[in-house]
Tab-separated table of C-alpha atoms and ligand atoms in Angstrom:
chain	number	residue	atom	x	y	z
L	1	ALA	CA	-41.849	67.018	43.743
L	2	ARG	CA	-39.170	66.077	41.091
L	3	ARG	CA	-38.757	63.597	38.294
L	4	ILE	CA	-35.977	62.606	36.186
L	5	VAL	CA	-36.999	62.675	32.180
L	6	LEU	CA	-35.216	61.558	29.254
L	7	ALA	CA	-33.419	64.819	27.733
L	8	ALA	CA	-31.745	63.169	24.596
L	9	ARG	CA	-31.369	59.782	23.347
L	10	PRO	CA	-28.260	58.316	24.015
L	11	GLN	CA	-25.910	57.723	21.636
L	12	GLY	CA	-23.748	54.818	23.026
L	13	GLU	CA	-23.008	54.834	26.503
L	14	PRO	CA	-25.505	57.348	28.259
L	15	LYS	CA	-24.325	60.556	29.844
L	16	GLU	CA	-25.264	63.096	32.183
L	17	THR	CA	-26.819	65.406	29.171
L	18	ASP	CA	-29.181	62.931	28.255
L	19	PHE	CA	-30.770	63.235	31.451
L	20	ARG	CA	-32.878	66.275	32.822
L	21	SER	CA	-34.025	66.882	36.556
L	22	GLU	CA	-37.477	68.783	36.791
L	23	THR	CA	-39.612	69.777	39.535
L	24	PHE	CA	-43.726	69.747	38.899
L	25	THR	CA	-46.771	69.964	40.651
L	26	LEU	CA	-49.340	67.206	41.443
L	27	GLY	CA	-53.290	67.956	42.463
L	28	GLU	CA	-55.073	66.023	44.361
L	29	PRO	CA	-56.198	61.803	43.656
L	30	GLU	CA	-59.052	61.687	41.079
L	31	PRO	CA	-61.752	58.949	42.033
L	32	GLY	CA	-59.768	55.606	41.614
L	33	GLN	CA	-56.545	57.603	41.791
L	34	VAL	CA	-53.909	57.350	44.918
L	35	LEU	CA	-50.848	59.883	45.466
L	36	LEU	CA	-47.639	58.335	46.272
L	37	GLU	CA	-44.534	58.712	47.487
L	38	SER	CA	-41.537	57.165	46.367
L	39	LEU	CA	-39.789	55.263	49.051
L	40	TYR	CA	-37.260	53.022	46.730
L	41	LEU	CA	-36.688	53.728	42.855
L	42	SER	CA	-35.458	50.343	41.120
L	43	LEU	CA	-32.649	51.092	38.181
L	44	ASP	CA	-32.810	48.283	35.767
L	45	PRO	CA	-30.647	47.067	32.539
L	46	TYR	CA	-34.112	46.897	30.467
L	47	MET	CA	-34.204	51.006	30.837
L	48	ARG	CA	-31.374	51.406	27.962
L	49	GLY	CA	-33.720	49.510	25.913
L	50	ARG	CA	-36.762	51.978	26.355
L	51	MET	CA	-34.270	55.521	26.094
L	52	SER	CA	-33.632	54.063	22.368
L	53	ASP	CA	-36.144	54.130	19.423
L	54	ALA	CA	-35.380	51.243	18.058
L	55	LYS	CA	-38.414	48.647	17.982
L	56	SER	CA	-38.328	46.229	20.658
L	57	TYR	CA	-40.846	44.492	23.029
L	58	ALA	CA	-42.175	47.578	24.762
L	59	PRO	CA	-42.407	51.272	23.693
L	60	SER	CA	-39.375	53.678	23.855
L	61	VAL	CA	-40.310	56.614	26.512
L	62	ALA	CA	-40.537	59.599	24.522
L	63	LEU	CA	-38.034	62.765	24.715
L	64	GLY	CA	-39.034	64.741	27.789
L	65	GLN	CA	-41.087	61.967	29.101
L	66	THR	CA	-40.348	60.625	32.909
L	67	ILE	CA	-38.045	57.562	32.466
L	68	VAL	CA	-39.774	54.570	33.036
L	69	GLY	CA	-39.446	52.222	36.442
L	70	GLU	CA	-40.617	50.478	39.447
L	71	VAL	CA	-40.918	51.792	42.683
L	72	VAL	CA	-41.584	51.028	46.140
L	73	ALA	CA	-44.065	53.921	47.394
L	74	ARG	CA	-46.444	55.012	50.385
L	75	VAL	CA	-49.973	55.813	50.037
L	76	LEU	CA	-50.178	59.714	50.889
L	77	ALA	CA	-53.768	60.281	49.809
L	78	SER	CA	-56.330	57.900	48.441
L	79	ALA	CA	-59.473	58.270	46.325
L	80	ALA	CA	-59.203	54.496	45.329
L	81	PRO	CA	-61.272	52.179	47.719
L	82	GLY	CA	-59.000	49.255	49.323
L	83	TYR	CA	-56.003	52.003	49.779
L	84	ALA	CA	-55.587	53.885	52.511
L	85	VAL	CA	-52.889	56.551	53.523
L	86	GLY	CA	-49.578	54.564	54.917
L	87	ASP	CA	-50.237	51.539	52.662
L	88	LEU	CA	-47.328	50.442	50.777
L	89	VAL	CA	-47.201	49.452	47.380
L	90	LEU	CA	-45.364	48.708	44.143
L	91	ALA	CA	-46.202	51.167	41.411
L	92	HIS	CA	-44.551	51.726	37.845
L	93	ALA	CA	-44.174	55.328	38.424
L	94	GLY	CA	-40.864	56.042	36.856
L	95	TRP	CA	-37.877	58.313	37.930
L	96	THR	CA	-40.050	60.781	40.666
L	97	THR	CA	-40.305	61.175	44.052
L	98	HIS	CA	-44.353	61.527	43.771
L	99	ALA	CA	-47.205	60.438	41.704
L	100	LEU	CA	-50.691	60.349	40.814
L	101	MET	CA	-51.433	56.699	40.128
L	102	ASP	CA	-54.657	54.457	39.353
L	103	ALA	CA	-55.258	51.932	41.796
L	104	LYS	CA	-55.511	49.061	39.488
L	105	GLY	CA	-51.826	48.808	38.488
L	106	LEU	CA	-50.578	48.824	41.869
L	107	VAL	CA	-49.861	45.706	44.220
L	108	LYS	CA	-49.637	46.344	47.983
L	109	ILE	CA	-46.817	44.690	49.569
L	110	ASP	CA	-46.877	43.859	53.412
L	111	PRO	CA	-43.589	45.330	55.068
L	112	ALA	CA	-43.741	42.444	57.905
L	113	THR	CA	-43.165	39.337	55.301
L	114	ALA	CA	-39.634	40.793	54.053
L	115	PRO	CA	-37.660	43.860	53.934
L	116	LEU	CA	-38.650	46.245	51.331
L	117	GLU	CA	-35.804	46.720	49.210
L	118	THR	CA	-35.803	42.860	48.398
L	119	ARG	CA	-39.434	43.834	46.652
L	120	LEU	CA	-37.301	45.118	43.348
L	121	GLY	CA	-34.617	42.706	43.729
L	122	VAL	CA	-34.530	39.257	45.245
L	123	LEU	CA	-38.399	39.180	45.703
L	124	GLY	CA	-39.363	41.422	42.910
L	125	MET	CA	-38.708	41.642	39.184
L	126	PRO	CA	-35.452	40.734	38.485
L	127	GLY	CA	-35.606	37.372	41.210
L	128	PHE	CA	-38.663	36.505	39.314
L	129	THR	CA	-37.336	36.527	36.016
L	130	ALA	CA	-34.341	34.238	37.344
L	131	TYR	CA	-37.130	32.217	38.951
L	132	ALA	CA	-39.307	31.730	35.956
L	133	GLY	CA	-36.338	31.612	33.129
L	134	LEU	CA	-34.730	28.393	34.863
L	135	ARG	CA	-37.855	26.829	35.677
L	136	GLU	CA	-39.471	26.823	32.330
L	137	ILE	CA	-36.115	26.786	29.779
L	138	GLY	CA	-33.479	26.070	32.107
L	139	ARG	CA	-34.759	23.276	33.941
L	140	PRO	CA	-31.358	22.133	35.961
L	141	ARG	CA	-31.217	18.298	37.163
L	142	ALA	CA	-28.833	17.083	39.692
L	143	GLY	CA	-25.264	16.712	38.336
L	144	GLU	CA	-25.761	19.160	35.170
L	145	THR	CA	-23.604	22.314	35.224
L	146	VAL	CA	-25.735	25.639	35.417
L	147	VAL	CA	-23.206	28.952	33.710
L	148	VAL	CA	-24.698	32.119	34.490
L	149	ALA	CA	-23.206	35.522	33.741
L	150	ALA	CA	-23.855	38.988	35.790
L	151	ALA	CA	-23.864	36.501	38.672
L	152	SER	CA	-23.614	39.315	41.947
L	153	GLY	CA	-26.646	41.117	40.428
L	154	PRO	CA	-30.450	40.216	41.692
L	155	VAL	CA	-30.893	37.871	38.425
L	156	GLY	CA	-27.403	35.811	38.225
L	157	SER	CA	-27.197	35.327	41.991
L	158	LEU	CA	-30.556	33.549	42.370
L	159	VAL	CA	-29.853	31.963	38.858
L	160	GLY	CA	-26.851	30.318	40.907
L	161	GLN	CA	-28.441	29.891	43.992
L	162	LEU	CA	-31.422	28.000	42.899
L	163	ALA	CA	-29.830	25.720	40.730
L	164	LYS	CA	-27.939	24.629	43.546
L	165	ARG	CA	-30.985	23.970	45.235
L	166	ASP	CA	-31.608	21.443	42.314
L	167	GLY	CA	-28.265	19.761	42.873
L	168	ALA	CA	-26.546	20.685	40.059
L	169	ARG	CA	-23.221	22.578	39.818
L	170	ALA	CA	-23.251	26.364	39.490
L	171	VAL	CA	-20.553	28.201	37.842
L	172	GLY	CA	-21.101	32.078	38.033
L	173	ILE	CA	-18.727	34.776	35.767
L	174	ALA	CA	-18.560	37.982	37.286
L	175	GLY	CA	-16.011	41.754	36.762
L	176	GLY	CA	-13.386	41.821	39.106
L	177	ALA	CA	-12.008	40.143	42.166
L	178	ASP	CA	-14.216	41.572	44.726
L	179	LYS	CA	-17.644	40.140	42.934
L	180	CYS	CA	-16.044	37.014	42.357
L	181	ALA	CA	-15.117	36.383	45.843
L	182	TYR	CA	-18.664	37.376	46.932
L	183	VAL	CA	-20.258	34.644	44.188
L	184	LYS	CA	-17.748	32.153	45.349
L	185	LYS	CA	-17.992	32.618	49.032
L	186	GLU	CA	-21.242	34.215	49.863
L	187	LEU	CA	-23.418	33.090	47.153
L	188	GLY	CA	-22.047	29.302	47.501
L	189	PHE	CA	-21.419	28.757	43.773
L	190	ASP	CA	-18.975	26.123	42.624
L	191	ALA	CA	-16.638	28.096	40.780
L	192	VAL	CA	-16.207	31.635	39.263
L	193	ILE	CA	-14.698	33.165	36.491
L	194	ASP	CA	-13.709	36.918	36.222
L	195	HIS	CA	-14.541	37.697	32.554
L	196	ARG	CA	-12.318	40.461	32.487
L	197	ARG	CA	-9.064	37.921	32.211
L	198	ASP	CA	-7.723	37.690	29.073
L	199	ASP	CA	-7.866	33.863	29.179
L	200	MET	CA	-11.596	34.053	30.405
L	201	ALA	CA	-12.252	31.237	27.549
L	202	GLN	CA	-9.745	29.002	28.979
L	203	ALA	CA	-10.849	29.229	32.403
L	204	LEU	CA	-14.412	28.444	31.683
L	205	ALA	CA	-13.516	25.630	29.844
L	206	ALA	CA	-11.608	24.366	32.843
L	207	ALA	CA	-14.006	25.154	35.392
L	208	CYS	CA	-16.968	23.262	33.158
L	209	PRO	CA	-14.868	19.697	32.727
L	210	ASP	CA	-18.238	17.985	32.116
L	211	GLY	CA	-19.145	20.876	29.238
L	212	ILE	CA	-22.594	23.203	30.377
L	213	ASP	CA	-26.386	22.046	30.337
L	214	VAL	CA	-27.867	25.128	31.389
L	215	TYR	CA	-26.237	28.483	30.034
L	216	PHE	CA	-28.684	31.176	31.499
L	217	GLU	CA	-27.956	34.180	28.863
L	218	ASN	CA	-27.731	37.596	30.887
L	219	VAL	CA	-24.707	38.837	28.982
L	220	GLY	CA	-24.122	37.775	25.413
L	221	GLY	CA	-20.751	39.018	23.875
L	222	ALA	CA	-17.618	37.376	24.838
L	223	VAL	CA	-19.296	35.598	27.211
L	224	TRP	CA	-21.491	33.649	24.687
L	225	GLU	CA	-18.774	32.972	22.663
L	226	ALA	CA	-16.738	31.363	25.236
L	227	VAL	CA	-19.939	29.424	26.644
L	228	PHE	CA	-21.261	27.894	23.219
L	229	PRO	CA	-18.344	25.416	22.386
L	230	LEU	CA	-18.843	24.079	25.904
L	231	LEU	CA	-22.758	23.489	25.128
L	232	ASN	CA	-23.586	19.647	25.942
L	233	ALA	CA	-25.961	17.610	24.113
L	234	PHE	CA	-29.451	18.612	24.917
L	235	ALA	CA	-28.234	21.863	26.640
L	236	ARG	CA	-31.270	24.805	27.467
L	237	VAL	CA	-30.305	28.133	27.089
L	238	PRO	CA	-33.112	30.810	28.669
L	239	VAL	CA	-32.170	33.554	26.812
L	240	CYS	CA	-32.482	36.597	29.331
L	241	GLY	CA	-30.527	39.446	28.207
L	242	LEU	CA	-27.539	40.581	26.545
L	243	ILE	CA	-26.681	43.726	28.340
L	244	ALA	CA	-22.861	43.782	26.355
L	245	ASP	CA	-24.869	45.186	23.445
L	246	TYR	CA	-27.318	47.320	25.079
L	247	ASN	CA	-24.652	50.279	24.320
L	248	GLY	CA	-23.655	49.627	21.149
L	249	THR	CA	-24.012	51.408	18.294
L	250	SER	CA	-23.239	48.740	15.473
L	251	ALA	CA	-24.600	45.271	14.739
L	252	PRO	CA	-22.573	43.172	17.314
L	253	SER	CA	-19.948	40.958	16.043
L	254	GLY	CA	-18.048	38.220	17.214
L	255	ASP	CA	-16.461	35.106	15.861
L	256	LEU	CA	-19.710	32.876	15.986
L	257	THR	CA	-21.456	33.157	12.690
L	258	VAL	CA	-25.606	32.899	11.935
L	259	PRO	CA	-24.487	29.051	10.264
L	260	GLY	CA	-22.273	28.123	12.836
L	261	LEU	CA	-24.558	28.859	15.297
L	262	MET	CA	-27.504	27.122	13.583
L	263	ARG	CA	-24.812	24.079	12.705
L	264	GLY	CA	-24.535	23.904	16.746
L	265	VAL	CA	-28.504	24.293	17.158
L	266	LEU	CA	-29.156	21.158	15.019
L	267	THR	CA	-26.176	18.372	15.833
L	268	LYS	CA	-26.286	19.299	20.037
L	269	ARG	CA	-30.171	19.587	19.480
L	270	LEU	CA	-29.875	23.012	21.847
L	271	THR	CA	-32.879	24.796	22.977
L	272	LEU	CA	-32.389	28.600	22.998
L	273	ARG	CA	-35.623	30.742	24.028
L	274	GLY	CA	-35.787	34.240	25.002
L	275	PHE	CA	-38.366	35.452	27.155
L	276	ILE	CA	-39.595	38.454	29.150
L	277	ASN	CA	-40.544	38.162	32.939
L	278	TYR	CA	-44.070	38.631	32.261
L	279	ASP	CA	-44.446	36.226	29.615
L	280	LEU	CA	-43.913	33.401	32.788
L	281	GLU	CA	-46.555	35.047	35.166
L	282	PHE	CA	-47.791	31.664	36.395
L	283	TYR	CA	-44.824	31.012	38.252
L	284	ARG	CA	-45.694	34.000	40.534
L	285	GLU	CA	-47.284	32.035	43.339
L	286	ASP	CA	-44.573	29.493	43.090
L	287	PHE	CA	-41.533	31.976	43.062
L	288	LEU	CA	-42.867	34.594	45.997
L	289	ARG	CA	-43.449	30.988	48.129
L	290	GLU	CA	-40.086	29.302	47.691
L	291	VAL	CA	-38.012	32.486	47.513
L	292	GLY	CA	-39.760	34.257	50.177
L	293	ALA	CA	-39.301	31.047	52.623
L	294	GLY	CA	-35.731	31.296	51.528
L	295	LEU	CA	-35.219	34.557	52.433
L	296	ARG	CA	-36.817	34.143	55.783
L	297	ASP	CA	-34.394	31.147	56.895
L	298	GLY	CA	-31.654	32.996	55.305
L	299	THR	CA	-30.783	30.285	52.600
L	300	ILE	CA	-31.152	32.677	49.938
L	301	ARG	CA	-28.746	35.728	50.194
L	302	HIS	CA	-28.784	38.650	48.324
L	303	THR	CA	-27.389	42.272	48.119
L	304	GLU	CA	-28.457	45.590	47.182
L	305	ASP	CA	-26.318	48.412	45.931
L	306	ILE	CA	-27.996	51.794	47.182
L	307	SER	CA	-27.473	55.433	46.004
L	308	VAL	CA	-29.506	57.999	47.830
L	309	GLY	CA	-31.615	60.812	46.189
L	310	LEU	CA	-33.364	61.136	43.002
L	311	ASP	CA	-30.233	62.995	41.412
L	312	SER	CA	-28.192	60.038	42.030
L	313	ALA	CA	-30.113	57.860	39.566
L	314	PRO	CA	-28.520	58.772	36.043
L	315	GLN	CA	-24.839	58.083	37.688
L	316	ALA	CA	-25.844	54.865	39.512
L	317	PHE	CA	-27.797	53.874	36.133
L	318	MET	CA	-24.785	54.631	33.756
L	319	GLY	CA	-22.321	52.642	36.473
L	320	MET	CA	-24.303	49.761	36.564
L	321	LEU	CA	-24.276	49.371	32.437
L	322	LYS	CA	-20.630	48.999	33.049
L	323	GLY	CA	-20.389	46.619	35.951
L	324	ARG	CA	-19.850	49.344	38.594
L	325	ASN	CA	-22.613	48.253	40.897
L	326	PHE	CA	-22.425	45.770	43.324
L	327	GLY	CA	-25.884	44.287	43.740
L	328	LYS	CA	-29.466	45.103	43.095
L	329	VAL	CA	-29.019	49.223	42.087
L	330	LEU	CA	-31.918	51.318	43.956
L	331	VAL	CA	-32.161	54.850	44.952
L	332	ARG	CA	-33.750	55.727	48.275
L	333	LEU	CA	-35.418	58.834	47.847
L	334	ALA	CA	-37.595	58.687	51.305
L	335	GLN	CA	-37.692	56.914	54.673
A	1	NDP	P1	-26.868	43.486	36.795
A	1	NDP	O1	-27.331	43.825	38.321
A	1	NDP	O2	-26.458	42.148	37.361
A	1	NDP	O3	-26.270	44.730	36.489
A	1	NDP	C1	-25.952	44.494	35.076
A	1	NDP	C2	-24.649	43.689	35.232
A	1	NDP	O4	-24.191	43.119	34.082
A	1	NDP	C3	-22.923	44.441	35.588
A	1	NDP	O5	-22.961	44.673	37.000
A	1	NDP	C4	-22.149	43.696	34.930
A	1	NDP	O6	-21.416	42.626	35.739
A	1	NDP	C5	-22.550	42.611	34.050
A	1	NDP	N1	-21.950	43.390	32.447
A	1	NDP	C6	-22.202	44.336	31.883
A	1	NDP	N2	-21.559	44.118	31.015
A	1	NDP	C7	-21.014	43.231	30.922
A	1	NDP	C8	-20.319	42.228	29.709
A	1	NDP	N3	-19.852	43.152	28.637
A	1	NDP	N4	-19.864	40.966	29.610
A	1	NDP	C9	-20.004	40.401	31.231
A	1	NDP	N5	-21.118	41.037	32.197
A	1	NDP	C10	-21.295	42.629	31.890
A	1	NDP	O7	-28.340	43.204	36.087
A	1	NDP	P2	-29.709	42.582	36.509
A	1	NDP	O8	-29.571	41.105	37.223
A	1	NDP	O9	-30.794	43.451	36.802
A	1	NDP	O10	-30.237	41.674	34.919
A	1	NDP	C11	-28.901	41.406	34.280
A	1	NDP	C12	-29.610	40.676	32.947
A	1	NDP	O11	-30.658	40.048	32.588
A	1	NDP	C13	-29.371	41.821	32.085
A	1	NDP	O12	-29.000	41.646	30.610
A	1	NDP	C14	-30.997	42.371	32.012
A	1	NDP	O13	-31.133	42.894	30.885
A	1	NDP	C15	-31.873	40.974	31.938
A	1	NDP	N6	-32.679	41.128	32.295
A	1	NDP	C16	-33.790	40.208	31.617
A	1	NDP	C17	-35.292	40.237	32.243
A	1	NDP	C18	-36.295	39.553	30.923
A	1	NDP	O14	-37.622	39.645	31.295
A	1	NDP	N7	-36.125	38.855	30.186
A	1	NDP	C19	-35.712	41.216	33.410
A	1	NDP	C20	-34.836	41.370	34.131
A	1	NDP	C21	-33.335	41.184	33.471
A	1	NDP	P3	-20.013	42.455	36.182
A	1	NDP	O15	-19.361	43.394	36.674
A	1	NDP	O16	-20.360	40.983	36.718
A	1	NDP	O17	-19.859	42.407	34.624
């Protein structure tokens, strides 16, 4: 079997030498365990945080340890009741081709109900994040304006599509002409702004003539600075991610000061609330029902960016942090 371990803690942008590919051997499953072969590995922005030793909501990956991650896997051997050879599961196996895992933490999946690659994207953790953050904190109403960045990615693309289903106006922010065209034409957002243009803040203001009622925060940085003055009274801001800062080596900077932010929170009666998807697990059933139905009838669109082979993972991961991905980033490890 092969795995990728953390060779060094990235300083700023991760580089090839921060990762190391290793071969290793696995024994037979102990009672309660299964032997898994990974089919797809999910690459997600949160992994950048785990590569750092800064204090966060989850422990860091130790140097020399397999990098964390979720996979869709097939059971190759089982010593666990209820699991048979050939079963398909979701597992937190990490960046590895094979793993011995306790059956307790696994979730069985039925390939007949949804394509496997959606289980790590629109119907998996990122999709659930969009759904739960929007339902719990954003709560868009008909006629309101909802803004989201990283709008072609698995979180942002679903945020906008769900906002549309609620009767709100969806305004996306994405990097580059191709992603912008996809967000508008394929995903059906009402407007889209390229955050790479110099006049992004003016363009955003023009695209939000009635201000912003819900800003689903995926990126921070210059986008947040452009959004903040446009927030309406009683606006809601689910704080989901701050990817613009993940590779930062110094404290994030910007024109908006903490007192300026606090003044806005008070005078506009804003709700800013951070969340991690698993805080909101009680939305799981509603999410699977509603988004599952949207996938089956084709009204919810999604796209995946799939590279092949475990050794493609570091490049694919580094590219995602810079916006080189187009859709949910997956690595195909086996058929
Ligand atoms: P994506 O697949 O959308 O990939 C990240 C995207 O971020 C890039 O493609 C790029 O898109 C965009 N981006 C990177 N840097 C910047 C920047 N400086 N300004 C604007 N956009 C930038 O990622 P996901 O959909 O998986 O995740 C989106 C966000 O949600 C991340 O911040 C992630 O950490 C967060 N998240 C939070 C969870 C939680 O539980 N709180 C769970 C899952 C995700 P583009 O080219 O369009 O700029």
